[in-house]
Amino acid sequence: MTQPNPEKDPEDWTTGDEPMTGPQESYLHTLAQEAGVQVPDALTKAEASQLIDQLQEKTGRGTS
């Protein structure tokens, strides 16, 4: 059985090299503040997604 919306690796996104979205940037800054880290400038959508995953793991926000 396949998932209705299988997750795709951000590196495989066709738009992954575009600049991160506003919501990604906002959420990244929230997570980064909680984690005590800086968000690099000019991230792509794919890079932002990967960093969000890392920071969610670090802050515990990504757990169900």
Short mmCIF file of N, CA, C and O in Angstrom, two decimals:
data_model
loop_
_atom_site.label_atom_id
_atom_site.label_comp_id
_atom_site.label_asym_id
_atom_site.label_seq_id
_atom_site.Cartn_x
_atom_site.Cartn_y
_atom_site.Cartn_z
N MET A 1 0.84 -1.18 0.00
CA MET A 1 0.00 0.00 0.00
C MET A 1 0.89 1.25 0.00
O MET A 1 1.83 1.34 0.76
N THR A 2 0.59 2.18 -0.87
CA THR A 2 1.37 3.41 -0.94
C THR A 2 0.69 4.52 -0.17
O THR A 2 -0.53 4.53 -0.02
N GLN A 3 1.51 5.45 0.28
CA GLN A 3 0.97 6.61 0.98
C GLN A 3 0.34 7.56 -0.03
O GLN A 3 0.83 7.69 -1.15
N PRO A 4 -0.74 8.24 0.34
CA PRO A 4 -1.36 9.19 -0.59
C PRO A 4 -0.42 10.33 -0.97
O PRO A 4 -0.42 10.79 -2.09
N ASN A 5 0.39 10.78 -0.05
CA ASN A 5 1.36 11.85 -0.30
C ASN A 5 2.73 11.42 0.23
O ASN A 5 3.16 11.88 1.27
N PRO A 6 3.40 10.51 -0.49
CA PRO A 6 4.69 10.05 0.02
C PRO A 6 5.68 11.21 0.13
O PRO A 6 5.69 12.11 -0.71
N GLU A 7 6.48 11.18 1.19
CA GLU A 7 7.46 12.24 1.37
C GLU A 7 8.58 12.07 0.37
O GLU A 7 9.04 10.97 0.11
N LYS A 8 9.01 13.17 -0.17
CA LYS A 8 10.09 13.18 -1.13
C LYS A 8 11.29 13.85 -0.48
O LYS A 8 11.13 14.85 0.22
N ASP A 9 12.46 13.31 -0.72
CA ASP A 9 13.68 13.91 -0.19
C ASP A 9 13.79 15.33 -0.73
O ASP A 9 13.67 15.55 -1.94
N PRO A 10 14.01 16.32 0.16
CA PRO A 10 14.11 17.71 -0.33
C PRO A 10 15.13 17.91 -1.44
O PRO A 10 14.97 18.77 -2.29
N GLU A 11 16.18 17.09 -1.47
CA GLU A 11 17.18 17.22 -2.53
C GLU A 11 16.61 16.84 -3.89
O GLU A 11 17.15 17.21 -4.92
N ASP A 12 15.50 16.09 -3.89
CA ASP A 12 14.87 15.67 -5.14
C ASP A 12 13.74 16.60 -5.58
O ASP A 12 13.13 16.37 -6.61
N TRP A 13 13.44 17.64 -4.81
CA TRP A 13 12.38 18.57 -5.17
C TRP A 13 12.76 19.32 -6.44
O TRP A 13 13.89 19.78 -6.59
N THR A 14 11.79 19.49 -7.33
CA THR A 14 12.07 20.27 -8.55
C THR A 14 12.23 21.75 -8.23
O THR A 14 12.89 22.47 -8.97
N THR A 15 11.63 22.21 -7.14
CA THR A 15 11.74 23.62 -6.75
C THR A 15 12.67 23.79 -5.54
O THR A 15 12.71 24.85 -4.93
N GLY A 16 13.43 22.76 -5.21
CA GLY A 16 14.28 22.80 -4.02
C GLY A 16 15.36 23.85 -4.05
O GLY A 16 15.84 24.28 -3.00
N ASP A 17 15.74 24.29 -5.24
CA ASP A 17 16.80 25.30 -5.31
C ASP A 17 16.28 26.73 -5.31
O ASP A 17 17.04 27.69 -5.36
N GLU A 18 14.96 26.88 -5.19
CA GLU A 18 14.37 28.21 -5.08
C GLU A 18 14.55 28.73 -3.65
O GLU A 18 14.74 27.94 -2.73
N PRO A 19 14.48 30.04 -3.46
CA PRO A 19 14.62 30.59 -2.09
C PRO A 19 13.55 30.04 -1.17
O PRO A 19 12.44 29.73 -1.60
N MET A 20 13.90 29.92 0.12
CA MET A 20 12.93 29.41 1.09
C MET A 20 11.70 30.30 1.11
O MET A 20 11.76 31.49 0.78
N THR A 21 10.58 29.72 1.51
CA THR A 21 9.33 30.46 1.55
C THR A 21 9.25 31.29 2.83
O THR A 21 10.00 31.07 3.78
N GLY A 22 8.33 32.22 2.86
CA GLY A 22 8.11 33.04 4.05
C GLY A 22 7.77 32.21 5.27
O GLY A 22 8.35 32.41 6.34
N PRO A 23 6.82 31.26 5.12
CA PRO A 23 6.49 30.42 6.28
C PRO A 23 7.68 29.58 6.77
O PRO A 23 7.87 29.41 7.97
N GLN A 24 8.49 29.08 5.84
CA GLN A 24 9.69 28.34 6.25
C GLN A 24 10.62 29.24 7.06
O GLN A 24 11.13 28.84 8.10
N GLU A 25 10.84 30.44 6.57
CA GLU A 25 11.74 31.38 7.25
C GLU A 25 11.23 31.71 8.64
O GLU A 25 11.98 31.71 9.61
N SER A 26 9.94 31.97 8.75
CA SER A 26 9.35 32.31 10.04
C SER A 26 9.50 31.16 11.03
O SER A 26 9.92 31.34 12.17
N TYR A 27 9.15 29.96 10.58
CA TYR A 27 9.23 28.79 11.46
C TYR A 27 10.67 28.48 11.83
O TYR A 27 10.98 28.14 12.98
N LEU A 28 11.58 28.63 10.86
CA LEU A 28 13.00 28.40 11.14
C LEU A 28 13.50 29.34 12.24
O LEU A 28 14.23 28.91 13.13
N HIS A 29 13.12 30.58 12.17
CA HIS A 29 13.57 31.54 13.18
C HIS A 29 12.99 31.20 14.56
O HIS A 29 13.67 31.34 15.57
N THR A 30 11.75 30.72 14.59
CA THR A 30 11.17 30.29 15.86
C THR A 30 11.94 29.10 16.43
O THR A 30 12.32 29.10 17.61
N LEU A 31 12.20 28.10 15.60
CA LEU A 31 12.94 26.92 16.04
C LEU A 31 14.37 27.28 16.44
O LEU A 31 14.89 26.79 17.45
N ALA A 32 15.01 28.12 15.65
CA ALA A 32 16.39 28.50 15.92
C ALA A 32 16.50 29.24 17.25
O ALA A 32 17.44 29.01 18.02
N GLN A 33 15.53 30.09 17.54
CA GLN A 33 15.54 30.81 18.81
C GLN A 33 15.43 29.82 19.97
O GLN A 33 16.16 29.93 20.96
N GLU A 34 14.54 28.84 19.85
CA GLU A 34 14.39 27.83 20.89
C GLU A 34 15.64 26.97 21.04
O GLU A 34 15.98 26.56 22.14
N ALA A 35 16.30 26.69 19.91
CA ALA A 35 17.48 25.83 19.93
C ALA A 35 18.75 26.60 20.25
O ALA A 35 19.80 26.00 20.47
N GLY A 36 18.67 27.94 20.23
CA GLY A 36 19.85 28.76 20.50
C GLY A 36 20.86 28.74 19.38
O GLY A 36 22.07 28.76 19.61
N VAL A 37 20.38 28.69 18.14
CA VAL A 37 21.27 28.69 16.98
C VAL A 37 20.88 29.82 16.02
O VAL A 37 19.80 30.38 16.12
N GLN A 38 21.77 30.11 15.10
CA GLN A 38 21.53 31.13 14.08
C GLN A 38 21.04 30.47 12.79
O GLN A 38 21.48 29.37 12.45
N VAL A 39 20.16 31.14 12.07
CA VAL A 39 19.71 30.66 10.76
C VAL A 39 20.59 31.31 9.71
O VAL A 39 20.70 32.53 9.66
N PRO A 40 21.23 30.48 8.86
CA PRO A 40 22.04 31.06 7.78
C PRO A 40 21.18 31.88 6.82
O PRO A 40 19.99 31.60 6.66
N ASP A 41 21.78 32.86 6.20
CA ASP A 41 21.06 33.68 5.21
C ASP A 41 20.93 32.92 3.89
O ASP A 41 21.74 32.05 3.58
N ALA A 42 19.92 33.28 3.14
CA ALA A 42 19.73 32.83 1.76
C ALA A 42 19.67 31.32 1.60
O ALA A 42 20.32 30.75 0.73
N LEU A 43 18.88 30.65 2.41
CA LEU A 43 18.69 29.21 2.26
C LEU A 43 17.73 28.92 1.12
O LEU A 43 16.83 29.70 0.83
N THR A 44 17.90 27.76 0.49
CA THR A 44 16.94 27.30 -0.50
C THR A 44 15.80 26.60 0.22
O THR A 44 15.88 26.32 1.42
N LYS A 45 14.73 26.30 -0.52
CA LYS A 45 13.61 25.58 0.06
C LYS A 45 14.07 24.24 0.63
O LYS A 45 13.67 23.84 1.73
N ALA A 46 14.91 23.53 -0.12
CA ALA A 46 15.40 22.22 0.32
C ALA A 46 16.26 22.34 1.57
O ALA A 46 16.11 21.57 2.52
N GLU A 47 17.17 23.32 1.59
CA GLU A 47 18.03 23.51 2.76
C GLU A 47 17.21 23.90 3.99
O GLU A 47 17.47 23.42 5.09
N ALA A 48 16.23 24.77 3.78
CA ALA A 48 15.37 25.19 4.90
C ALA A 48 14.60 24.00 5.45
O ALA A 48 14.50 23.83 6.67
N SER A 49 14.08 23.16 4.58
CA SER A 49 13.34 21.98 5.02
C SER A 49 14.23 21.05 5.84
O SER A 49 13.81 20.54 6.89
N GLN A 50 15.43 20.84 5.39
CA GLN A 50 16.36 19.96 6.11
C GLN A 50 16.72 20.56 7.47
O GLN A 50 16.79 19.85 8.47
N LEU A 51 16.94 21.87 7.51
CA LEU A 51 17.27 22.52 8.78
C LEU A 51 16.07 22.49 9.72
O LEU A 51 16.24 22.29 10.93
N ILE A 52 14.87 22.65 9.20
CA ILE A 52 13.67 22.55 10.02
C ILE A 52 13.61 21.17 10.66
O ILE A 52 13.36 21.04 11.86
N ASP A 53 13.85 20.14 9.87
CA ASP A 53 13.84 18.77 10.41
C ASP A 53 14.86 18.61 11.54
O ASP A 53 14.56 18.04 12.59
N GLN A 54 16.05 19.13 11.33
CA GLN A 54 17.11 19.02 12.35
C GLN A 54 16.72 19.76 13.63
O GLN A 54 16.90 19.26 14.73
N LEU A 55 16.19 20.98 13.47
CA LEU A 55 15.84 21.78 14.64
C LEU A 55 14.61 21.24 15.35
O LEU A 55 14.51 21.35 16.56
N GLN A 56 13.69 20.66 14.60
CA GLN A 56 12.52 20.02 15.25
C GLN A 56 12.99 18.87 16.13
O GLN A 56 12.49 18.70 17.23
N GLU A 57 13.95 18.12 15.63
CA GLU A 57 14.49 17.01 16.41
C GLU A 57 15.19 17.54 17.66
O GLU A 57 15.00 17.01 18.77
N LYS A 58 15.94 18.60 17.50
CA LYS A 58 16.69 19.19 18.62
C LYS A 58 15.77 19.79 19.67
O LYS A 58 16.02 19.67 20.87
N THR A 59 14.69 20.42 19.22
CA THR A 59 13.78 21.09 20.18
C THR A 59 12.64 20.20 20.65
O THR A 59 11.91 20.58 21.56
N GLY A 60 12.46 19.06 20.02
CA GLY A 60 11.37 18.17 20.38
C GLY A 60 10.05 18.54 19.76
O GLY A 60 9.02 17.96 20.06
N ARG A 61 10.03 19.52 18.88
CA ARG A 61 8.79 19.96 18.23
C ARG A 61 8.34 19.00 17.15
O ARG A 61 7.18 19.00 16.78
N GLY A 62 9.23 18.21 16.62
CA GLY A 62 8.87 17.33 15.52
C GLY A 62 8.33 15.99 15.94
O GLY A 62 7.95 15.19 15.11
N THR A 63 8.27 15.75 17.25
CA THR A 63 7.77 14.45 17.72
C THR A 63 6.26 14.48 17.86
O THR A 63 5.67 15.51 18.16
N SER A 64 5.67 13.36 17.60
CA SER A 64 4.21 13.27 17.72
C SER A 64 3.80 12.85 19.10
O SER A 64 4.42 12.15 19.78
#
